[in-house]
Amino acid sequence: MESRSLLERDRELQALDAALSALRGSTAHGAPRVRPDRLLAFTGPAGLGKTRLMAEARARAAAHGFTVLSGRGGEKEQELAFHVVRQLVQPALATMDATERRTFLGSWYDIVAAALGLEAKDTGHVPDPTGVRDGLDWVVTRLTVMKAPVVLLLDDLHWADAESLGWLTSFAPRAEVLPLLIVVAYRPDELPAEAAPFRALVARQGNRPYSLAPLTAAGVAQIVREEVGEEAEDEFCDECWAVTAGSPFEAVELAIRLGERNLTGAPDELSAMRDLAAAVKGPGIIERLERLGTSTVRFAQAAAVLGAPFSPELAAAIAVVGSEEAAQATERLRAARILADGHGPGAGLEFVHPLIATTIYRSIPAHLRVGLHNAAAVAVRAAGLGPTAAARHLLEVPCEGNLDAVACLREAAREYLRAGAPEAARRLLARALQEPPDPEERAALLHELAGSTFLIEPTATVSHLREALAEPGVDPDLRASIVYRLTQALAHTDRMAEAASVAADEARQAASPRVRLRMQADHFVWSMFRADEPDSPARSRRLARLAARLPGRGLEERYILGLRAWDALVRGEPRNTVLSHAEDALGGGMSWTEENRGFEVPVSVALAFMYCDQPRRAEDLFTKGMAECERKGWRGSHLAVGQTLFGYIRYRRGLLTEAENWVREGLRTAERVEGAVPAQWFAIGILIQTLLARGRTEDARRLADSYRYGEVVPNAVIYPDPRTVYAELLLAEGRIAEAEGLLAAVGDRLEARAWRNPAWCPWQLNLSAALAPTTPDRAVRLARDAVKRARDFGAASAIGHALHAEAEATGGAAALKLYAEAVEHLQRSPAAYELARAQVGHGAALSRNGRLQEAAHRLYQGLEGAVHCGAEALAARARDELSAAGLRPLPLRYAQTDTLTAPERKAAEMVAVGHPVGVVAKDLRLTEQGVTQLLSSVYRKVGTDAAGLARALETFPRPRA
C-alpha cells in the first residue's frame, strides 16, 4: 500500500520514475546519452513532505540498483563551508584507506583535501575557489563513472552552505552527459539571495521545479482514518484538515497522537483533537518537551545547538548530564517523536523533522543559548572535530577578549582559505577582529582578513591593509607583505597610480636593502602598467641605472632585471638587450605562484621572447607557468591570463585556429571568476584580432559590442593595446575616419611614454593603412618611421611587417622591392600569418605590374600559408587575385604539420651551429633559394628565428626514421 506521507504525490512520483528510467536508459547502450532531465527539483514550504519524497527517491533508486550519494543542508550548519559536499563524497572516500584515497584523488589531492575534510600534505597550499570547484567536479565525475549510474540526493538545499550551493550550480550541467541524476528539495522562499544562479539553473528545467501542494481534505481524512479507524466522521476529519492546513507532517503527527489517545474521530472529540494538534507545532512542541523532565530538556537543547546529525555523547557533555541520564533522555525523545536515529553507520541522532529542531532552538533563552554555544565550541574542539566546527559556535558567542577564541577563529579561517572558501574565512576573521585580538597580533590579523577578501571584495582589502599599516611596530617582513597585497588590491580595482605611489613611499622608508629593492620592483611594476604614467622616460632611466648595478643574485634583483627587459622591449631598444636581460631574469627560475609576488613580471619576461621572434621559448615558459598554477589549484585569473596569452603567442605565430581556441578557453575561465576584468580585457582584444585575421569581422563586432569593448578603457596597460585593436576593427568595417582619430590619439600617448616598438603596438602601421587612400605621403612617412624603429629593434617579423605596410602605402612599381624585402625578412621569422599576408600582397602587386609568372609563385605561396594559418579571408583574396590573373589555384603541396622533415632538420642543425646558407645549400645539394624556403618552414614549425634555433632543437622532436 502507498505510504500515507506520499498521498497525492502522483505527479511528483511519476516525474521521479521517468527520470530514473531515463537514467537507466541513458547507460543501457554504452556511453551515456545527453539527457535534458538531469535535475529534478521538489519545492514547497516546511512540512509538505519534501524529505519523505526524498526518502522515496532513495528507495526507488536503490531498487534500480543505482548508487545513491546524499547530502542535506542544516539550519545550524550553513556557516560550515562545503558541509553538504562533504556529506556527498566522504562516505565513498571512507571506504578507501589513505593510500587508496591519495591514488584516487591523484594530483587533485592537495587542491580538494581541505574542502573534503581530509588532511593535506601541504598545509600552506591555498587554491583559489575556481580551482577547488574544478577539483570537486573531477572528484564527483570520477565517482559517478566508477559507481554508475548515480543519483545525487540533496535535501533542505535552502540551508546548504554557500560554497556547496555554488559548486552544485556550476556542476549540475555536467549531468547531461554523465550517468547521473540530481534530485533536490528546498523551501523556495528560504533560498538565500546569493542562490540566484541556482534558481536560474532550476528554472531552465522546463516544467520544473515541482511545487508540492498541501494535502486535500480527503488526503488528511485518509491519514486520520488509518490511525483511528474508518468510523472517523467527516466533520472530525475536515477539522483535522483545517487545523493542519493540509501539512503532511502535521497531519501524520496529529493522527499518531489521536491513535495513542484511542480517539475514534467523533464530533465530541474535536476539543481534544485541537489540543493534540497544538502540541505538534510551535509552543505545543515545547510544552510536550518540558513534560519530559529537566535533563531531557537540556539534552534536547544541546542537540538543537549542535545541529543534526549529532553525537549523543557530545550533546551530553554540553548539557552536563551523565551517560545514564543521556540514554534515558534519548529514549524519552524517541518515544515522543522528537528524535530519531540518523541515516547510515555512525550517523548519530537527528530530529524527526527540521521544524522541531528550529522550534526547540528558538525557545532557548538567549543567555542560555550563548552558554551552550560556548560549551559546544570547547566540546567539539576537545572531541577532535577541528577548528571549523568549533568556530561555527564561536560566531554565536558575544565578544569578550578571549584570546583562545581568536586563535581558534584564525586557525579555522586558514583552513577555509586552504579549502577555497574565502567568504567563510572572512566571516571568522572579522569576528576575531571584534573579539579583539592581542594588540601585537592586530596587524597580522588584518593582513589575514585582507587576504580573505581579496578575491571577493578588493575594496575592503584596501581598507583592511591601510589599517594594518597604521598599526605600530609591524614586523618588516609582514609590512612588506602588507604593502605588496595593498598594491595588488589597488591595481585590481584599477587604481594603478595609487599602487605605484604606495610602493614608492615604502621603498623610501624601508631600512632593509632587500625590502627596499622589493618595494622598488613593485613600484616599477605598477608604474609600467599604469596607462597614465606622468613621466615614463624618467622612470625608464631610473630602472636602467638600477638594473645595470644588479648581477641578478636574488629574486628581488632578478625581478628588476625582468622589468628592465620588458621596458627595453616597449621602448624599442635592440632585441639583444631585451633577450639578455630576460635570460638574466630567468637565471634562477621565476615562479608564477611565488608567495606575495604577482605573476606580472614572469609573464612579461616570457612574452619578451615572443616579441623577439622566439615564441617557442615563450610557449615553454607559459606551459610551465600554467602547470604550476594548476598544481596549486590556481584556476582563476592567473590561469585565464595564461591561457589567453598562450593563445596570443599562437596568434603571433600564425596558428589562428589554435589561437582562437586558447583565447576562448581563457575567456571562459575568466568569466567563472568574480571580478576577473583584466583577464577579460586581454582575452577580448586578442580574440578580436584573431577573428579579424581569420576574416570574421562580423563575429569580432558582436564580441566587441557584447563587452562594450572600445567604449570603456581601463587605467591599466593591456596588450594588445585596446584602442589599437578597436581601431583595427573599425578599419576592417571601413570606418576609416574613426580609426584614424583613435590611432592618432594612441600615437600621442605612446610617444609621450617613449614606447616606440612597432612589434609591441603597430599603431603607426594601422594609421598608415587608414591614411593611404587620402593622404598617401603622410602614410608613407609613418610606415617608413615604423620600418626604422623595427630595424632598431631588430626582430625580423617586426621589420617585415613594417616593410609590408610601407609597400602598401607606396603602391605602384616602387612598392615591389619593398614587398620582396618584407617577404625576405618574414621568411626569417616564425610569423606565418604575416608572411602569408606579405606574399599575397607581393603577388597581387606583381600581377598588377604584368609580372604574372612571379605573381603566380607568390600567390600560391601566400594561399598555401593562409590556408594553413586558418586565415579564410586572406586565402579568399589569394584565390581572387589568381582568378583575376587568369590562373587557377594549385593543390596544397604539403600537409599542415609541426614535424620537421629530414632535410629541414639537417638545415636547421647546420644553421644553429653557425653555417652560412651557402654551405648548407652545398651540403644538401640545393640552391640557396631552396635552403631559404626550407629554413622558413623550419622557423614557422619550430617557433623561433635563427638566434633561438639551437635551444629549440634540443627539445624539438626529431623526424621519424
Tab-separated table of N, CA and C in Angstrom, residues 46 84 107 172 300 387 436 462 518 557 577 596 639 656 709 728 769-770:
chain	number	residue	atom	x	y	z
A	46	ALA	N	7.796	24.423	4.609
A	46	ALA	CA	8.106	23.373	5.585
A	46	ALA	C	6.887	22.502	5.855
A	84	VAL	N	27.786	20.314	2.808
A	84	VAL	CA	26.933	19.413	2.030
A	84	VAL	C	27.768	18.578	1.065
A	107	SER	N	46.567	14.118	-8.525
A	107	SER	CA	47.120	15.476	-8.436
A	107	SER	C	46.131	16.470	-7.842
A	172	ALA	N	26.093	21.032	-12.018
A	172	ALA	CA	24.856	20.387	-12.482
A	172	ALA	C	24.775	20.208	-13.997
A	300	ALA	N	17.962	17.973	24.804
A	300	ALA	CA	17.365	18.376	23.524
A	300	ALA	C	17.871	19.746	23.090
A	387	PRO	N	38.947	22.956	14.130
A	387	PRO	CA	38.665	24.356	14.448
A	387	PRO	C	37.433	24.907	13.741
A	436	PRO	N	38.540	41.542	21.035
A	436	PRO	CA	39.535	41.719	19.967
A	436	PRO	C	40.775	40.861	20.225
A	462	VAL	N	41.685	46.788	0.554
A	462	VAL	CA	42.446	48.036	0.652
A	462	VAL	C	42.258	48.657	2.027
A	518	ARG	N	62.793	45.176	-3.064
A	518	ARG	CA	61.488	44.569	-3.328
A	518	ARG	C	60.436	45.643	-3.590
A	557	GLU	N	66.526	41.039	-7.204
A	557	GLU	CA	67.332	41.585	-8.301
A	557	GLU	C	66.833	41.075	-9.644
A	577	THR	N	69.421	43.393	-26.328
A	577	THR	CA	69.348	43.946	-24.980
A	577	THR	C	68.183	43.326	-24.228
A	596	ASN	N	53.323	36.091	-2.146
A	596	ASN	CA	53.409	37.548	-2.009
A	596	ASN	C	54.093	38.219	-3.189
A	639	LEU	N	45.250	31.568	-14.367
A	639	LEU	CA	45.129	30.608	-15.459
A	639	LEU	C	44.453	31.241	-16.665
A	656	LEU	N	46.136	30.392	-36.222
A	656	LEU	CA	44.955	31.160	-35.846
A	656	LEU	C	43.850	30.295	-35.241
A	709	TYR	N	33.571	46.748	-25.639
A	709	TYR	CA	34.984	46.951	-25.967
A	709	TYR	C	35.084	48.157	-26.908
A	728	GLU	N	41.632	48.610	-35.391
A	728	GLU	CA	41.741	47.571	-36.414
A	728	GLU	C	40.354	47.070	-36.813
A	769	ALA	N	47.788	52.620	-42.920
A	769	ALA	CA	46.758	52.000	-43.759
A	769	ALA	C	45.512	52.875	-43.837
A	770	ALA	N	45.164	53.539	-42.722
A	770	ALA	CA	43.985	54.405	-42.713
A	770	ALA	C	44.188	55.637	-43.589
